[in-house]
Every structure is written in structure tokens, then in C-alpha cells.
PDB file of C-alpha atoms in Angstrom:
ATOM      1  CA  SER A   1       0.000   0.000   0.000  1.00  0.00           C
ATOM      2  CA  PRO A   2       1.111   3.637  -0.341  1.00  0.00           C
ATOM      3  CA  GLN A   3       1.355   3.866   3.429  1.00  0.00           C
ATOM      4  CA  GLN A   4       3.391   0.686   3.600  1.00  0.00           C
ATOM      5  CA  GLY A   5       5.593   1.941   0.777  1.00  0.00           C
ATOM      6  CA  CYS A   6       6.162   5.154   2.710  1.00  0.00           C
ATOM      7  CA  VAL A   7       7.119   3.184   5.796  1.00  0.00           C
ATOM      8  CA  ASP A   8       9.397   0.931   3.778  1.00  0.00           C
ATOM      9  CA  GLY A   9      11.029   3.939   2.136  1.00  0.00           C
ATOM     10  CA  SER A  10      11.596   5.652   5.470  1.00  0.00           C
ATOM     11  CA  ALA A  11      13.021   2.452   6.874  1.00  0.00           C
ATOM     12  CA  ARG A  12      15.361   2.154   3.927  1.00  0.00           C
ATOM     13  CA  LYS A  13      16.511   5.764   4.356  1.00  0.00           C
ATOM     14  CA  MET A  14      16.961   5.254   8.087  1.00  0.00           C
ATOM     15  CA  SER A  15      18.856   2.036   7.440  1.00  0.00           C
ATOM     16  CA  LEU A  16      21.037   3.800   4.888  1.00  0.00           C
ATOM     17  CA  ARG A  17      21.746   6.619   7.309  1.00  0.00           C
ATOM     18  CA  VAL A  18      22.623   4.129  10.039  1.00  0.00           C
ATOM     19  CA  VAL A  19      24.814   2.043   7.763  1.00  0.00           C
ATOM     20  CA  THR A  20      26.442   5.132   6.300  1.00  0.00           C
ATOM     21  CA  GLY A  21      27.053   6.513   9.779  1.00  0.00           C
ATOM     22  CA  VAL A  22      28.710   3.300  10.854  1.00  0.00           C
ATOM     23  CA  THR A  23      30.766   3.212   7.663  1.00  0.00           C
ATOM     24  CA  VAL A  24      31.902   6.811   7.998  1.00  0.00           C
ATOM     25  CA  GLY A  25      32.583   6.374  11.720  1.00  0.00           C
ATOM     26  CA  ALA A  26      34.626   3.273  11.076  1.00  0.00           C
ATOM     27  CA  GLY A  27      36.556   5.093   8.378  1.00  0.00           C
ATOM     28  CA  VAL A  28      37.350   7.960  10.701  1.00  0.00           C
ATOM     29  CA  ALA A  29      38.413   5.564  13.435  1.00  0.00           C
ATOM     30  CA  LEU A  30      40.534   3.574  11.019  1.00  0.00           C
ATOM     31  CA  GLY A  31      42.101   6.758   9.703  1.00  0.00           C
ATOM     32  CA  ALA A  32      42.878   7.923  13.215  1.00  0.00           C
ATOM     33  CA  TYR A  33      44.327   4.534  14.082  1.00  0.00           C
ATOM     34  CA  VAL A  34      46.560   4.523  11.002  1.00  0.00           C
ATOM     35  CA  ALA A  35      47.618   8.119  11.660  1.00  0.00           C
ATOM     36  CA  PHE A  36      48.429   7.268  15.272  1.00  0.00           C
ATOM     37  CA  ASN A  37      50.504   4.275  14.271  1.00  0.00           C
ATOM     38  CA  ASN A  38      52.268   6.211  11.537  1.00  0.00           C
ATOM     39  CA  SER A  39      53.031   8.943  14.059  1.00  0.00           C
ATOM     40  CA  ALA A  40      54.297   6.380  16.591  1.00  0.00           C
ATOM     41  CA  ALA A  41      56.404   4.739  13.890  1.00  0.00           C
ATOM     42  CA  ALA A  42      57.788   8.128  12.897  1.00  0.00           C
ATOM     43  CA  ARG A  43      58.675   8.919  16.493  1.00  0.00           C
ATOM     44  CA  LYS A  44      60.322   5.524  16.881  1.00  0.00           C
ATOM     45  CA  ALA A  45      62.256   6.004  13.637  1.00  0.00           C
ATOM     46  CA  GLU A  46      63.359   9.471  14.703  1.00  0.00           C
ATOM     47  CA  LYS A  47      64.447   8.157  18.107  1.00  0.00           C
ATOM     48  CA  LYS A  48      66.397   5.385  16.397  1.00  0.00           C
ATOM     49  CA  LYS A  49      67.888   7.890  13.968  1.00  0.00           C
ATOM     50  CA  ARG A  50      69.031  10.115  16.814  1.00  0.00           C
ATOM     51  CA  LYS A  51      70.597   7.190  18.616  1.00  0.00           C
ATOM     52  CA  GLU A  52      72.376   5.999  15.470  1.00  0.00           C
ATOM     53  CA  LYS A  53      73.985   9.402  15.198  1.00  0.00           C
ATOM     54  CA  ARG A  54      75.523   9.296  18.664  1.00  0.00           C
ATOM     55  CA  LYS A  55      79.289   9.352  18.413  1.00  0.00           C
ATOM     56  CA  ILE A  56      80.549   6.719  20.839  1.00  0.00           C
ATOM     57  CA  VAL A  57      84.326   6.764  21.127  1.00  0.00           C
ATOM     58  CA  VAL A  58      86.668   4.702  23.284  1.00  0.00           C
ATOM     59  CA  LEU A  59      90.045   6.295  23.978  1.00  0.00           C
ATOM     60  CA  PHE A  60      92.814   3.767  24.574  1.00  0.00           C
ATOM     61  CA  GLY A  61      96.455   3.936  25.468  1.00  0.00           C
ATOM     62  CA  PRO A  62      98.949   3.005  28.183  1.00  0.00           C
ATOM     63  CA  PRO A  63      99.611   5.360  31.105  1.00  0.00           C
ATOM     64  CA  GLY A  64     101.354   8.453  29.758  1.00  0.00           C
ATOM     65  CA  ALA A  65     100.259   7.965  26.144  1.00  0.00           C
ATOM     66  CA  GLY A  66      98.533  11.357  26.070  1.00  0.00           C
ATOM     67  CA  LYS A  67      94.860  10.560  26.611  1.00  0.00           C
ATOM     68  CA  GLY A  68      94.444  13.421  29.067  1.00  0.00           C
ATOM     69  CA  THR A  69      96.255  15.765  26.716  1.00  0.00           C
ATOM     70  CA  HIS A  70      94.267  15.040  23.560  1.00  0.00           C
ATOM     71  CA  ALA A  71      90.825  14.209  24.986  1.00  0.00           C
ATOM     72  CA  PRO A  72      89.858  17.889  25.551  1.00  0.00           C
ATOM     73  CA  ALA A  73      90.454  18.594  21.861  1.00  0.00           C
ATOM     74  CA  ILE A  74      88.148  15.706  20.895  1.00  0.00           C
ATOM     75  CA  VAL A  75      85.539  17.012  23.348  1.00  0.00           C
ATOM     76  CA  GLN A  76      85.709  20.456  21.769  1.00  0.00           C
ATOM     77  CA  LYS A  77      85.560  19.117  18.219  1.00  0.00           C
ATOM     78  CA  LEU A  78      82.635  16.727  18.675  1.00  0.00           C
ATOM     79  CA  ALA A  79      80.806  18.609  21.470  1.00  0.00           C
ATOM     80  CA  ILE A  80      80.505  15.417  23.500  1.00  0.00           C
ATOM     81  CA  PRO A  81      81.719  14.763  27.060  1.00  0.00           C
ATOM     82  CA  GLN A  82      84.744  12.773  28.156  1.00  0.00           C
ATOM     83  CA  LEU A  83      83.639  10.158  30.686  1.00  0.00           C
ATOM     84  CA  ALA A  84      86.215   8.714  33.066  1.00  0.00           C
ATOM     85  CA  THR A  85      85.054   5.778  35.170  1.00  0.00           C
ATOM     86  CA  GLY A  86      86.508   7.197  38.383  1.00  0.00           C
ATOM     87  CA  ASP A  87      84.681  10.499  37.942  1.00  0.00           C
ATOM     88  CA  MET A  88      81.404   8.745  37.103  1.00  0.00           C
ATOM     89  CA  LEU A  89      81.753   6.467  40.117  1.00  0.00           C
ATOM     90  CA  ARG A  90      82.295   9.365  42.507  1.00  0.00           C
ATOM     91  CA  ALA A  91      79.407  11.316  40.983  1.00  0.00           C
ATOM     92  CA  ALA A  92      77.028   8.349  41.274  1.00  0.00           C
ATOM     93  CA  VAL A  93      77.962   7.829  44.932  1.00  0.00           C
ATOM     94  CA  SER A  94      77.533  11.539  45.644  1.00  0.00           C
ATOM     95  CA  ALA A  95      74.148  11.618  43.870  1.00  0.00           C
ATOM     96  CA  GLY A  96      72.935   8.593  45.828  1.00  0.00           C
ATOM     97  CA  THR A  97      71.758   6.634  42.786  1.00  0.00           C
ATOM     98  CA  ALA A  98      70.945   2.942  43.138  1.00  0.00           C
ATOM     99  CA  VAL A  99      74.162   1.835  41.431  1.00  0.00           C
ATOM    100  CA  GLY A 100      76.051   4.556  43.288  1.00  0.00           C
ATOM    101  CA  MET A 101      74.893   3.162  46.602  1.00  0.00           C
ATOM    102  CA  ALA A 102      75.826  -0.352  45.484  1.00  0.00           C
ATOM    103  CA  ALA A 103      79.304   0.927  44.636  1.00  0.00           C
ATOM    104  CA  LYS A 104      79.582   2.679  48.001  1.00  0.00           C
ATOM    105  CA  ALA A 105      78.566  -0.478  49.834  1.00  0.00           C
ATOM    106  CA  ALA A 106      81.268  -2.434  48.005  1.00  0.00           C
ATOM    107  CA  MET A 107      83.931   0.170  48.757  1.00  0.00           C
ATOM    108  CA  ASP A 108      82.889   0.464  52.399  1.00  0.00           C
ATOM    109  CA  ALA A 109      83.247  -3.308  52.699  1.00  0.00           C
ATOM    110  CA  GLY A 110      86.731  -3.144  51.196  1.00  0.00           C
ATOM    111  CA  ALA A 111      85.615  -5.006  48.084  1.00  0.00           C
ATOM    112  CA  LEU A 112      86.210  -4.168  44.438  1.00  0.00           C
ATOM    113  CA  VAL A 113      83.410  -2.452  42.550  1.00  0.00           C
ATOM    114  CA  THR A 114      82.081  -5.122  40.188  1.00  0.00           C
ATOM    115  CA  ASP A 115      81.943  -4.764  36.419  1.00  0.00           C
ATOM    116  CA  GLU A 116      78.148  -4.947  36.639  1.00  0.00           C
ATOM    117  CA  ILE A 117      78.048  -1.891  38.912  1.00  0.00           C
ATOM    118  CA  VAL A 118      80.450   0.056  36.690  1.00  0.00           C
ATOM    119  CA  VAL A 119      78.404  -0.711  33.561  1.00  0.00           C
ATOM    120  CA  GLY A 120      75.258   0.308  35.444  1.00  0.00           C
ATOM    121  CA  ILE A 121      76.869   3.633  36.345  1.00  0.00           C
ATOM    122  CA  ILE A 122      77.849   4.199  32.711  1.00  0.00           C
ATOM    123  CA  ALA A 123      74.330   3.274  31.560  1.00  0.00           C
ATOM    124  CA  ASP A 124      72.866   5.920  33.868  1.00  0.00           C
ATOM    125  CA  ARG A 125      75.427   8.563  32.910  1.00  0.00           C
ATOM    126  CA  VAL A 126      75.008   8.285  29.140  1.00  0.00           C
ATOM    127  CA  LYS A 127      71.260   8.966  29.476  1.00  0.00           C
ATOM    128  CA  GLU A 128      72.003  12.538  30.529  1.00  0.00           C
ATOM    129  CA  THR A 129      71.388  15.345  28.055  1.00  0.00           C
ATOM    130  CA  ASP A 130      75.043  16.215  27.481  1.00  0.00           C
ATOM    131  CA  CYS A 131      75.486  12.735  25.969  1.00  0.00           C
ATOM    132  CA  GLY A 132      72.777  13.347  23.376  1.00  0.00           C
ATOM    133  CA  LYS A 133      75.345  13.572  20.579  1.00  0.00           C
ATOM    134  CA  GLY A 134      77.610  10.886  21.985  1.00  0.00           C
ATOM    135  CA  PHE A 135      80.402  10.467  24.507  1.00  0.00           C
ATOM    136  CA  ILE A 136      84.051   9.494  24.943  1.00  0.00           C
ATOM    137  CA  LEU A 137      84.894   6.634  27.294  1.00  0.00           C
ATOM    138  CA  ASP A 138      88.285   7.112  28.915  1.00  0.00           C
ATOM    139  CA  GLY A 139      89.584   4.198  30.977  1.00  0.00           C
ATOM    140  CA  PHE A 140      86.807   1.775  30.086  1.00  0.00           C
ATOM    141  CA  PRO A 141      86.575  -0.973  28.998  1.00  0.00           C
ATOM    142  CA  ARG A 142      89.820  -2.370  30.401  1.00  0.00           C
ATOM    143  CA  THR A 143      89.115  -6.046  29.712  1.00  0.00           C
ATOM    144  CA  VAL A 144      87.374  -8.119  27.049  1.00  0.00           C
ATOM    145  CA  LYS A 145      84.700  -9.020  29.607  1.00  0.00           C
ATOM    146  CA  GLN A 146      83.993  -5.348  30.218  1.00  0.00           C
ATOM    147  CA  ALA A 147      83.964  -4.695  26.459  1.00  0.00           C
ATOM    148  CA  LYS A 148      81.328  -7.382  25.933  1.00  0.00           C
ATOM    149  CA  MET A 149      79.211  -5.986  28.773  1.00  0.00           C
ATOM    150  CA  LEU A 150      79.493  -2.502  27.282  1.00  0.00           C
ATOM    151  CA  ASP A 151      78.474  -3.866  23.867  1.00  0.00           C
ATOM    152  CA  ASP A 152      75.404  -5.530  25.387  1.00  0.00           C
ATOM    153  CA  MET A 153      74.423  -2.335  27.189  1.00  0.00           C
ATOM    154  CA  LEU A 154      74.664  -0.266  24.005  1.00  0.00           C
ATOM    155  CA  LEU A 155      72.944  -2.915  21.878  1.00  0.00           C
ATOM    156  CA  HIS A 156      69.898  -2.663  24.141  1.00  0.00           C
ATOM    157  CA  ASP A 157      69.293   0.755  22.545  1.00  0.00           C
ATOM    158  CA  GLY A 158      70.463  -0.264  19.090  1.00  0.00           C
ATOM    159  CA  GLU A 159      73.867   1.373  19.460  1.00  0.00           C
ATOM    160  CA  SER A 160      77.502   0.336  19.357  1.00  0.00           C
ATOM    161  CA  VAL A 161      80.991   1.716  19.799  1.00  0.00           C
ATOM    162  CA  ALA A 162      81.793   3.658  16.637  1.00  0.00           C
ATOM    163  CA  ARG A 163      85.513   4.216  17.031  1.00  0.00           C
ATOM    164  CA  VAL A 164      88.337   2.981  19.247  1.00  0.00           C
ATOM    165  CA  ILE A 165      91.407   5.221  19.205  1.00  0.00           C
ATOM    166  CA  GLU A 166      94.617   3.660  20.507  1.00  0.00           C
ATOM    167  CA  LEU A 167      97.481   6.003  21.301  1.00  0.00           C
ATOM    168  CA  GLN A 168     100.710   4.023  20.859  1.00  0.00           C
ATOM    169  CA  VAL A 169     103.927   4.917  22.702  1.00  0.00           C
ATOM    170  CA  PRO A 170     106.928   2.605  23.330  1.00  0.00           C
ATOM    171  CA  ASP A 171     107.241   1.492  26.944  1.00  0.00           C
ATOM    172  CA  ALA A 172     110.748   2.977  27.191  1.00  0.00           C
ATOM    173  CA  VAL A 173     109.401   6.455  26.405  1.00  0.00           C
ATOM    174  CA  LEU A 174     106.595   6.277  28.930  1.00  0.00           C
ATOM    175  CA  THR A 175     108.784   6.465  32.039  1.00  0.00           C
ATOM    176  CA  GLU A 176     109.920  10.005  31.256  1.00  0.00           C
ATOM    177  CA  ARG A 177     106.383  10.987  30.372  1.00  0.00           C
ATOM    178  CA  ILE A 178     104.832   9.543  33.516  1.00  0.00           C
ATOM    179  CA  CYS A 179     107.350  10.862  35.999  1.00  0.00           C
ATOM    180  CA  GLY A 180     107.033  14.390  34.617  1.00  0.00           C
ATOM    181  CA  ARG A 181     103.238  14.422  34.463  1.00  0.00           C
ATOM    182  CA  TRP A 182     101.081  16.783  36.516  1.00  0.00           C
ATOM    183  CA  VAL A 183      97.287  17.003  36.380  1.00  0.00           C
ATOM    184  CA  HIS A 184      94.524  19.421  37.289  1.00  0.00           C
ATOM    185  CA  LYS A 185      92.318  17.300  39.536  1.00  0.00           C
ATOM    186  CA  ALA A 186      89.027  19.109  38.943  1.00  0.00           C
ATOM    187  CA  SER A 187      89.107  19.075  35.133  1.00  0.00           C
ATOM    188  CA  GLY A 188      91.511  16.239  34.335  1.00  0.00           C
ATOM    189  CA  ARG A 189      93.681  18.517  32.200  1.00  0.00           C
ATOM    190  CA  SER A 190      97.160  17.055  31.903  1.00  0.00           C
ATOM    191  CA  TYR A 191     100.547  18.797  31.780  1.00  0.00           C
ATOM    192  CA  HIS A 192     104.181  17.741  31.595  1.00  0.00           C
ATOM    193  CA  VAL A 193     107.230  19.550  32.895  1.00  0.00           C
ATOM    194  CA  LYS A 194     109.041  18.978  29.582  1.00  0.00           C
ATOM    195  CA  PHE A 195     106.570  18.186  26.821  1.00  0.00           C
ATOM    196  CA  ASN A 196     103.538  20.269  27.816  1.00  0.00           C
ATOM    197  CA  PRO A 197     104.438  22.652  30.664  1.00  0.00           C
ATOM    198  CA  PRO A 198     101.886  25.066  32.124  1.00  0.00           C
ATOM    199  CA  LYS A 199     102.457  28.774  31.515  1.00  0.00           C
ATOM    200  CA  SER A 200     103.255  29.213  35.207  1.00  0.00           C
ATOM    201  CA  LEU A 201     106.398  27.056  35.165  1.00  0.00           C
ATOM    202  CA  GLN A 202     108.571  29.609  33.358  1.00  0.00           C
ATOM    203  CA  GLY A 203     111.694  27.452  33.585  1.00  0.00           C
ATOM    204  CA  SER A 204     111.462  27.031  37.365  1.00  0.00           C
ATOM    205  CA  PRO A 205     111.761  23.681  39.171  1.00  0.00           C
ATOM    206  CA  PRO A 206     108.341  21.963  39.198  1.00  0.00           C
ATOM    207  CA  SER A 207     106.374  22.239  42.451  1.00  0.00           C
ATOM    208  CA  VAL A 208     102.828  22.943  43.607  1.00  0.00           C
ATOM    209  CA  ASP A 209     103.776  26.623  43.618  1.00  0.00           C
ATOM    210  CA  THR A 210     105.087  26.724  40.054  1.00  0.00           C
ATOM    211  CA  MET A 211     102.751  24.174  38.406  1.00  0.00           C
ATOM    212  CA  LYS A 212      99.385  25.908  37.917  1.00  0.00           C
ATOM    213  CA  ASP A 213      96.463  25.100  35.641  1.00  0.00           C
ATOM    214  CA  ASP A 214      96.432  27.470  32.637  1.00  0.00           C
ATOM    215  CA  GLU A 215      92.675  28.056  32.820  1.00  0.00           C
ATOM    216  CA  SER A 216      91.845  28.159  36.518  1.00  0.00           C
ATOM    217  CA  GLY A 217      95.213  29.091  38.035  1.00  0.00           C
ATOM    218  CA  GLU A 218      94.781  26.286  40.576  1.00  0.00           C
ATOM    219  CA  SER A 219      97.708  24.148  41.683  1.00  0.00           C
ATOM    220  CA  LEU A 220      98.385  20.945  39.790  1.00  0.00           C
ATOM    221  CA  MET A 221      99.142  17.593  41.422  1.00  0.00           C
ATOM    222  CA  GLN A 222     101.070  14.425  40.708  1.00  0.00           C
ATOM    223  CA  ARG A 223      99.320  11.074  41.010  1.00  0.00           C
ATOM    224  CA  SER A 224     100.660   8.718  43.640  1.00  0.00           C
ATOM    225  CA  ASP A 225     101.134   5.976  41.038  1.00  0.00           C
ATOM    226  CA  ASP A 226     103.002   8.185  38.548  1.00  0.00           C
ATOM    227  CA  THR A 227     106.340   6.645  39.484  1.00  0.00           C
ATOM    228  CA  ALA A 228     108.818   4.479  37.592  1.00  0.00           C
ATOM    229  CA  GLU A 229     108.202   1.594  40.016  1.00  0.00           C
ATOM    230  CA  ALA A 230     104.432   1.691  39.697  1.00  0.00           C
ATOM    231  CA  LEU A 231     104.627   2.053  35.911  1.00  0.00           C
ATOM    232  CA  VAL A 232     106.125  -1.434  35.525  1.00  0.00           C
ATOM    233  CA  SER A 233     103.049  -3.153  36.979  1.00  0.00           C
ATOM    234  CA  ARG A 234     100.650  -0.741  35.269  1.00  0.00           C
ATOM    235  CA  LEU A 235     102.126  -1.463  31.844  1.00  0.00           C
ATOM    236  CA  SER A 236     102.100  -5.186  32.536  1.00  0.00           C
ATOM    237  CA  ALA A 237      98.390  -5.022  33.353  1.00  0.00           C
ATOM    238  CA  TYR A 238      97.708  -2.869  30.291  1.00  0.00           C
ATOM    239  CA  HIS A 239      99.362  -5.268  27.867  1.00  0.00           C
ATOM    240  CA  ALA A 240      97.887  -8.384  29.474  1.00  0.00           C
ATOM    241  CA  GLN A 241      94.276  -7.225  29.847  1.00  0.00           C
ATOM    242  CA  THR A 242      93.590  -4.114  27.829  1.00  0.00           C
ATOM    243  CA  VAL A 243      95.307  -4.770  24.515  1.00  0.00           C
ATOM    244  CA  PRO A 244      93.091  -7.834  23.799  1.00  0.00           C
ATOM    245  CA  VAL A 245      90.141  -5.418  23.841  1.00  0.00           C
ATOM    246  CA  LEU A 246      91.521  -3.969  20.604  1.00  0.00           C
ATOM    247  CA  THR A 247      91.333  -7.401  19.022  1.00  0.00           C
ATOM    248  CA  HIS A 248      87.737  -7.674  20.252  1.00  0.00           C
ATOM    249  CA  TYR A 249      86.700  -4.509  18.391  1.00  0.00           C
ATOM    250  CA  GLY A 250      88.719  -5.330  15.276  1.00  0.00           C
ATOM    251  CA  ALA A 251      90.373  -3.363  12.502  1.00  0.00           C
ATOM    252  CA  LYS A 252      87.152  -1.743  11.272  1.00  0.00           C
ATOM    253  CA  LYS A 253      86.697   0.203  14.490  1.00  0.00           C
ATOM    254  CA  VAL A 254      90.229   0.511  15.871  1.00  0.00           C
ATOM    255  CA  VAL A 255      92.504   3.323  14.714  1.00  0.00           C
ATOM    256  CA  GLN A 256      96.082   3.149  15.957  1.00  0.00           C
ATOM    257  CA  VAL A 257      97.820   6.497  16.339  1.00  0.00           C
ATOM    258  CA  ASP A 258     101.567   6.901  16.769  1.00  0.00           C
ATOM    259  CA  ALA A 259     101.575   9.183  19.805  1.00  0.00           C
ATOM    260  CA  ASN A 260     105.370   9.301  20.057  1.00  0.00           C
ATOM    261  CA  ARG A 261     105.459  12.458  17.934  1.00  0.00           C
ATOM    262  CA  ASP A 262     104.859  16.152  18.404  1.00  0.00           C
ATOM    263  CA  MET A 263     101.339  17.094  19.493  1.00  0.00           C
ATOM    264  CA  PRO A 264     100.153  18.658  16.180  1.00  0.00           C
ATOM    265  CA  ALA A 265     101.115  15.509  14.258  1.00  0.00           C
ATOM    266  CA  VAL A 266      99.314  13.284  16.761  1.00  0.00           C
ATOM    267  CA  TRP A 267      96.225  15.497  16.638  1.00  0.00           C
ATOM    268  CA  THR A 268      96.134  15.351  12.829  1.00  0.00           C
ATOM    269  CA  ASP A 269      95.643  11.574  13.027  1.00  0.00           C
ATOM    270  CA  ILE A 270      93.120  11.814  15.877  1.00  0.00           C
ATOM    271  CA  ASP A 271      91.205  14.466  13.966  1.00  0.00           C
ATOM    272  CA  ALA A 272      90.974  12.162  10.943  1.00  0.00           C
ATOM    273  CA  ALA A 273      89.875   9.253  13.146  1.00  0.00           C
ATOM    274  CA  THR A 274      87.048  11.303  14.637  1.00  0.00           C
ATOM    275  CA  THR A 275      85.648  12.656  11.376  1.00  0.00           C
ATOM    276  CA  PHE A 276      82.291  10.980  11.745  1.00  0.00           C
ATOM    277  CA  ASP A 277      80.798  11.736   8.349  1.00  0.00           C
ATOM    278  CA  LEU A 278      83.235   9.107   7.092  1.00  0.00           C
ATOM    279  CA  MET A 279      82.217   6.653   9.791  1.00  0.00           C
ATOM    280  CA  ARG A 280      79.355   4.210  10.210  1.00  0.00           C
ATOM    281  CA  GLN A 281      77.850   2.985  13.426  1.00  0.00           C
TER     282      GLN A 281
END
């Protein structure tokens, strides 16, 4: 009947509106879902991209090879911090972090700080904003075990050591270097009475009164183990434990620099080794 036809027509229109509404709503939802996932994927890709760009450098060399002398120039060039394990350990203890407290407990008990604690301290430190572009590890890893633990830590975030720079100096030359070395405790800047004297020395005999930091004017100090006697055992430990780490990282990542030359010549090679647009993570 006409009335029935009217009802049927209205029902069809209502049904169409309902179906269309569901279809459009589903389309909007699907579009939003896809957009959300694309956005999340983009953020993840950007995060990964940023991490891949971090310049992770390990600075190697026996005591007296010149790490403390050349590291500040690398820091300035790459705008990344130099991280020494001793400094990080003290900072973590002072800050009262979980790994810092674990380290303190070990030291208070007269025990060695374990590799696990040290790697945990490094993991915390490299999350800080000044490490956003990368960082230089000075004094770590010292053993193949530590190198593998460092690799695992970095791999967790899809990263790896990009470059290992080994400063090479004959053992016979190191005695003169070590025994004449003075350092600025607060900054780690390194000087030598013969090869890299501070401006304050002016030809005078070296002492706390004549050896002053060029930047701060504060007195320099000599490390208690910077002696000919201590150097023998330190070099023995370096060759036995640390050198195999170079084999672990291999020729693709390790750059060996003859550091038994004048400073500009040594820096030329270090500069080339830290030109990251020629490097791959």
C-alpha cells in the first residue's frame, strides 16, 4: 500500500543513514588509528635515527700515552663529554643513585666495585642530556669481559661503539712521560714539565707553587702511582688485559695512532679518526 511503501522507504533511508554513519565512523576511526601508528612509527624512527647518530668513542692507550692531553680537543671538536670511570663512580655515589649506593657499599666493605656496577653507572650517565650527541669513554673498557658488557648495554638501545682510538707509545718512552706528568684534579687537564708545561712554570723547578692550571690558576698535582716503580706493573696489566680489547673490536673500528710524535702531528691523526661523516655505526 502507499502507506506501507512510505514506511518501507523511510526504513530504507533510516537504514542507509545508520549504515552510512557506521561506515563513515569506522573510516574515521581507522584513519585515526593509522595516523596514530604512523606517528608512533615516525617517532620511533626518529628516536632510532638520533641514537644511530651518537658518536661513541673509546680512547685507549697506556699510562702516559697522552689521553688526558688530547681528549679535551676531541671534546671540543665533537661537542661530546669525556667520561672517566673514576669520575662517574664518585658522581654516582655523591648523587645517591641505586648503582652509586651499590658501589659505596662495596667500597665500604673493602671489596672491588664489580663490572656490573660500573656498567650500570655508565648506563645511567650516558642517558644525561650532554650525551645526546655521543660520549668518549676514557679508561673503560679495560678487559674483554667489560667490552662485551658494554656492547650488550649499548645494543639494548640499538647502538655500538663507533671508534676505538689507541694512542701508541713505546714502553721505554713512557717512564719520562709519567714521571714528569702533573694534572689538574678538577678538570683532568694534563701537563708535563718537559713536553707540555703550564704557563706558570717559566723554567722554574716543578712544584705545587710553580705548576698551575692554565685556565683556573689552581695548583696541579702528581698522582701517587706516577712513578717508575708503579709504571712497571701498570704497563704489565695494560698489555695483558687491555690490549686484547683492541682485538675484540677489530680493525674496522680501531685506529692506531703513533703518539710518540709532536702534538700537532698526533692530533692530525686523531682528527681524521674522529671525522664521523666518514664513519658508520
